[in-house]
Amino acid sequence: MTETTLYDRIGGAPTIDALVDSFYARMDELDEARTIRAMHPQDLAPLGQVLKDYLSEWLGGPALFSPVRGHPRMRQRHMRVPIDSAARDAWLLCMRGALAQTVADEAARSAIDDAMARLADWMRNVPDEPAAETTISQN
């Protein structure tokens, strides 16, 4: 008996393509994503293909990423980009919207979301800005 991968459960390459396209569309459209959109090149197509290749392999589908790019080393590859909790949250907002739009299997979507949330949290590489102190007026 063979185990069904998340890649197969969500519909394979067509769903990965739709997921990544939806993710980057949200990054372009959502005001909450402005800061992370600014971290990316104007033309997202080449980066979108890299993400599609990565997700294919990460979800148990064809190994399209590592034969070309080597070990993912996701945190190391992103160290040049300052990622704090706000950037993580903006990225997850775009990805969660894309998952909701493209992945019909609720259990698979939840499993992918959980794994992506852990990965996104691990990607943080700069401290969060301290919250501005507020004082309560005595007047």
PDB file of C-alpha atoms in Angstrom:
ATOM      1  CA  MET A   1       0.000   0.000   0.000  1.00  0.00           C
ATOM      2  CA  THR A   2       1.453   3.347  -1.008  1.00  0.00           C
ATOM      3  CA  GLU A   3       1.041   6.443   1.078  1.00  0.00           C
ATOM      4  CA  THR A   4      -0.685   9.372  -0.587  1.00  0.00           C
ATOM      5  CA  THR A   5       1.399  12.539  -0.354  1.00  0.00           C
ATOM      6  CA  LEU A   6       0.045  16.003   0.327  1.00  0.00           C
ATOM      7  CA  TYR A   7       1.110  16.836  -3.223  1.00  0.00           C
ATOM      8  CA  ASP A   8      -1.216  14.147  -4.571  1.00  0.00           C
ATOM      9  CA  ARG A   9      -4.028  14.954  -2.127  1.00  0.00           C
ATOM     10  CA  ILE A  10      -4.217  18.584  -3.195  1.00  0.00           C
ATOM     11  CA  GLY A  11      -4.161  17.828  -6.924  1.00  0.00           C
ATOM     12  CA  GLY A  12      -0.481  17.942  -7.853  1.00  0.00           C
ATOM     13  CA  ALA A  13       1.154  20.452 -10.181  1.00  0.00           C
ATOM     14  CA  PRO A  14      -2.019  22.296 -11.270  1.00  0.00           C
ATOM     15  CA  THR A  15      -2.864  23.095  -7.644  1.00  0.00           C
ATOM     16  CA  ILE A  16       0.728  24.088  -6.829  1.00  0.00           C
ATOM     17  CA  ASP A  17       0.673  26.437  -9.835  1.00  0.00           C
ATOM     18  CA  ALA A  18      -2.643  27.972  -8.757  1.00  0.00           C
ATOM     19  CA  LEU A  19      -1.473  28.250  -5.131  1.00  0.00           C
ATOM     20  CA  VAL A  20       1.707  30.133  -6.003  1.00  0.00           C
ATOM     21  CA  ASP A  21      -0.067  32.361  -8.529  1.00  0.00           C
ATOM     22  CA  SER A  22      -2.718  33.221  -5.936  1.00  0.00           C
ATOM     23  CA  PHE A  23      -0.057  33.814  -3.272  1.00  0.00           C
ATOM     24  CA  TYR A  24       1.848  36.326  -5.403  1.00  0.00           C
ATOM     25  CA  ALA A  25      -1.380  37.995  -6.576  1.00  0.00           C
ATOM     26  CA  ARG A  26      -2.291  38.559  -2.935  1.00  0.00           C
ATOM     27  CA  MET A  27       1.178  39.938  -2.256  1.00  0.00           C
ATOM     28  CA  ASP A  28       0.586  42.455  -5.069  1.00  0.00           C
ATOM     29  CA  GLU A  29      -2.968  43.322  -3.971  1.00  0.00           C
ATOM     30  CA  LEU A  30      -3.072  43.394  -0.168  1.00  0.00           C
ATOM     31  CA  ASP A  31      -2.071  46.550   1.684  1.00  0.00           C
ATOM     32  CA  GLU A  32      -0.943  44.330   4.572  1.00  0.00           C
ATOM     33  CA  ALA A  33       1.640  42.762   2.243  1.00  0.00           C
ATOM     34  CA  ARG A  34       3.335  45.963   1.065  1.00  0.00           C
ATOM     35  CA  THR A  35       6.423  45.444   3.190  1.00  0.00           C
ATOM     36  CA  ILE A  36       7.025  41.893   2.014  1.00  0.00           C
ATOM     37  CA  ARG A  37       6.200  42.776  -1.591  1.00  0.00           C
ATOM     38  CA  ALA A  38       8.974  45.389  -1.445  1.00  0.00           C
ATOM     39  CA  MET A  39      11.419  42.617  -0.522  1.00  0.00           C
ATOM     40  CA  HIS A  40      10.786  40.893  -3.874  1.00  0.00           C
ATOM     41  CA  PRO A  41      11.808  41.779  -7.422  1.00  0.00           C
ATOM     42  CA  GLN A  42       9.318  43.576  -9.652  1.00  0.00           C
ATOM     43  CA  ASP A  43       8.965  40.517 -11.903  1.00  0.00           C
ATOM     44  CA  LEU A  44       7.735  37.686  -9.704  1.00  0.00           C
ATOM     45  CA  ALA A  45       7.584  35.050 -12.460  1.00  0.00           C
ATOM     46  CA  PRO A  46      11.101  33.598 -11.987  1.00  0.00           C
ATOM     47  CA  LEU A  47      10.688  33.542  -8.210  1.00  0.00           C
ATOM     48  CA  GLY A  48       7.244  31.997  -8.615  1.00  0.00           C
ATOM     49  CA  GLN A  49       8.757  29.106 -10.542  1.00  0.00           C
ATOM     50  CA  VAL A  50      11.318  28.556  -7.778  1.00  0.00           C
ATOM     51  CA  LEU A  51       8.511  28.476  -5.187  1.00  0.00           C
ATOM     52  CA  LYS A  52       6.495  26.058  -7.326  1.00  0.00           C
ATOM     53  CA  ASP A  53       9.515  23.755  -7.589  1.00  0.00           C
ATOM     54  CA  TYR A  54      10.165  23.997  -3.848  1.00  0.00           C
ATOM     55  CA  LEU A  55       6.537  23.314  -2.882  1.00  0.00           C
ATOM     56  CA  SER A  56       6.318  20.391  -5.282  1.00  0.00           C
ATOM     57  CA  GLU A  57       9.197  18.675  -3.524  1.00  0.00           C
ATOM     58  CA  TRP A  58       8.274  19.864  -0.016  1.00  0.00           C
ATOM     59  CA  LEU A  59       4.776  18.400  -0.349  1.00  0.00           C
ATOM     60  CA  GLY A  60       6.020  15.021  -1.568  1.00  0.00           C
ATOM     61  CA  GLY A  61       5.788  15.505  -5.321  1.00  0.00           C
ATOM     62  CA  PRO A  62       8.519  15.485  -7.948  1.00  0.00           C
ATOM     63  CA  ALA A  63      11.941  16.663  -6.767  1.00  0.00           C
ATOM     64  CA  LEU A  64      12.175  19.815  -8.866  1.00  0.00           C
ATOM     65  CA  PHE A  65      14.032  22.079  -6.451  1.00  0.00           C
ATOM     66  CA  SER A  66      16.994  20.228  -4.937  1.00  0.00           C
ATOM     67  CA  PRO A  67      18.433  18.715  -8.149  1.00  0.00           C
ATOM     68  CA  VAL A  68      18.812  22.253  -9.520  1.00  0.00           C
ATOM     69  CA  ARG A  69      19.397  24.345  -6.387  1.00  0.00           C
ATOM     70  CA  GLY A  70      20.692  21.886  -3.814  1.00  0.00           C
ATOM     71  CA  HIS A  71      19.482  21.634  -0.229  1.00  0.00           C
ATOM     72  CA  PRO A  72      16.759  24.221   0.405  1.00  0.00           C
ATOM     73  CA  ARG A  73      18.506  25.881   3.389  1.00  0.00           C
ATOM     74  CA  MET A  74      15.525  28.201   3.513  1.00  0.00           C
ATOM     75  CA  ARG A  75      16.658  30.307   6.481  1.00  0.00           C
ATOM     76  CA  GLN A  76      20.158  30.732   5.094  1.00  0.00           C
ATOM     77  CA  ARG A  77      18.809  31.733   1.672  1.00  0.00           C
ATOM     78  CA  HIS A  78      16.603  34.387   3.278  1.00  0.00           C
ATOM     79  CA  MET A  79      19.146  35.882   5.704  1.00  0.00           C
ATOM     80  CA  ARG A  80      19.729  38.821   3.350  1.00  0.00           C
ATOM     81  CA  VAL A  81      16.093  39.825   3.884  1.00  0.00           C
ATOM     82  CA  PRO A  82      14.994  41.179   7.286  1.00  0.00           C
ATOM     83  CA  ILE A  83      12.128  38.982   8.452  1.00  0.00           C
ATOM     84  CA  ASP A  84      10.404  39.944  11.687  1.00  0.00           C
ATOM     85  CA  SER A  85       7.030  38.870  13.089  1.00  0.00           C
ATOM     86  CA  ALA A  86       5.180  41.438  10.960  1.00  0.00           C
ATOM     87  CA  ALA A  87       6.819  40.122   7.770  1.00  0.00           C
ATOM     88  CA  ARG A  88       6.055  36.555   8.842  1.00  0.00           C
ATOM     89  CA  ASP A  89       2.426  37.468   9.488  1.00  0.00           C
ATOM     90  CA  ALA A  90       2.076  39.256   6.126  1.00  0.00           C
ATOM     91  CA  TRP A  91       3.571  36.254   4.328  1.00  0.00           C
ATOM     92  CA  LEU A  92       1.221  33.895   6.151  1.00  0.00           C
ATOM     93  CA  LEU A  93      -1.769  36.121   5.375  1.00  0.00           C
ATOM     94  CA  CYS A  94      -1.026  35.838   1.653  1.00  0.00           C
ATOM     95  CA  MET A  95      -0.313  32.104   1.834  1.00  0.00           C
ATOM     96  CA  ARG A  96      -3.372  31.301   3.940  1.00  0.00           C
ATOM     97  CA  GLY A  97      -5.619  33.174   1.526  1.00  0.00           C
ATOM     98  CA  ALA A  98      -4.046  31.323  -1.388  1.00  0.00           C
ATOM     99  CA  LEU A  99      -4.461  27.976   0.383  1.00  0.00           C
ATOM    100  CA  ALA A 100      -8.126  28.724   1.090  1.00  0.00           C
ATOM    101  CA  GLN A 101      -8.666  29.608  -2.562  1.00  0.00           C
ATOM    102  CA  THR A 102      -6.862  26.654  -4.124  1.00  0.00           C
ATOM    103  CA  VAL A 103      -6.812  23.639  -1.764  1.00  0.00           C
ATOM    104  CA  ALA A 104     -10.222  22.010  -1.414  1.00  0.00           C
ATOM    105  CA  ASP A 105      -9.140  19.187   0.932  1.00  0.00           C
ATOM    106  CA  GLU A 106      -9.635  20.792   4.348  1.00  0.00           C
ATOM    107  CA  ALA A 107      -7.418  18.333   6.230  1.00  0.00           C
ATOM    108  CA  ALA A 108      -4.611  18.725   3.700  1.00  0.00           C
ATOM    109  CA  ARG A 109      -4.975  22.510   3.788  1.00  0.00           C
ATOM    110  CA  SER A 110      -4.758  22.462   7.581  1.00  0.00           C
ATOM    111  CA  ALA A 111      -1.671  20.231   7.545  1.00  0.00           C
ATOM    112  CA  ILE A 112       0.044  22.485   5.004  1.00  0.00           C
ATOM    113  CA  ASP A 113      -0.907  25.596   6.972  1.00  0.00           C
ATOM    114  CA  ASP A 114       0.486  24.145  10.201  1.00  0.00           C
ATOM    115  CA  ALA A 115       3.780  23.238   8.536  1.00  0.00           C
ATOM    116  CA  MET A 116       4.027  26.608   6.780  1.00  0.00           C
ATOM    117  CA  ALA A 117       3.319  28.477   9.999  1.00  0.00           C
ATOM    118  CA  ARG A 118       6.187  26.643  11.711  1.00  0.00           C
ATOM    119  CA  LEU A 119       8.486  27.321   8.764  1.00  0.00           C
ATOM    120  CA  ALA A 120       7.492  30.995   8.581  1.00  0.00           C
ATOM    121  CA  ASP A 121       8.113  31.423  12.300  1.00  0.00           C
ATOM    122  CA  TRP A 122      11.526  29.773  12.007  1.00  0.00           C
ATOM    123  CA  MET A 123      12.432  32.140   9.141  1.00  0.00           C
ATOM    124  CA  ARG A 124      12.370  35.211  11.416  1.00  0.00           C
ATOM    125  CA  ASN A 125      15.891  36.605  11.525  1.00  0.00           C
ATOM    126  CA  VAL A 126      15.597  40.063  13.074  1.00  0.00           C
ATOM    127  CA  PRO A 127      14.027  41.148  16.339  1.00  0.00           C
ATOM    128  CA  ASP A 128      10.635  42.791  16.288  1.00  0.00           C
ATOM    129  CA  GLU A 129      10.490  46.546  16.670  1.00  0.00           C
ATOM    130  CA  PRO A 130       9.729  47.407  20.288  1.00  0.00           C
ATOM    131  CA  ALA A 131       6.205  48.622  20.776  1.00  0.00           C
ATOM    132  CA  ALA A 132       5.944  52.346  21.270  1.00  0.00           C
ATOM    133  CA  GLU A 133       5.428  53.197  24.892  1.00  0.00           C
ATOM    134  CA  THR A 134       2.134  54.790  25.652  1.00  0.00           C
ATOM    135  CA  THR A 135       1.233  56.783  28.677  1.00  0.00           C
ATOM    136  CA  ILE A 136      -2.173  57.456  30.045  1.00  0.00           C
ATOM    137  CA  SER A 137      -2.916  61.101  30.530  1.00  0.00           C
ATOM    138  CA  GLN A 138      -3.941  62.068  34.005  1.00  0.00           C
ATOM    139  CA  ASN A 139      -6.102  64.897  32.709  1.00  0.00           C
TER     140      ASN A 139
END
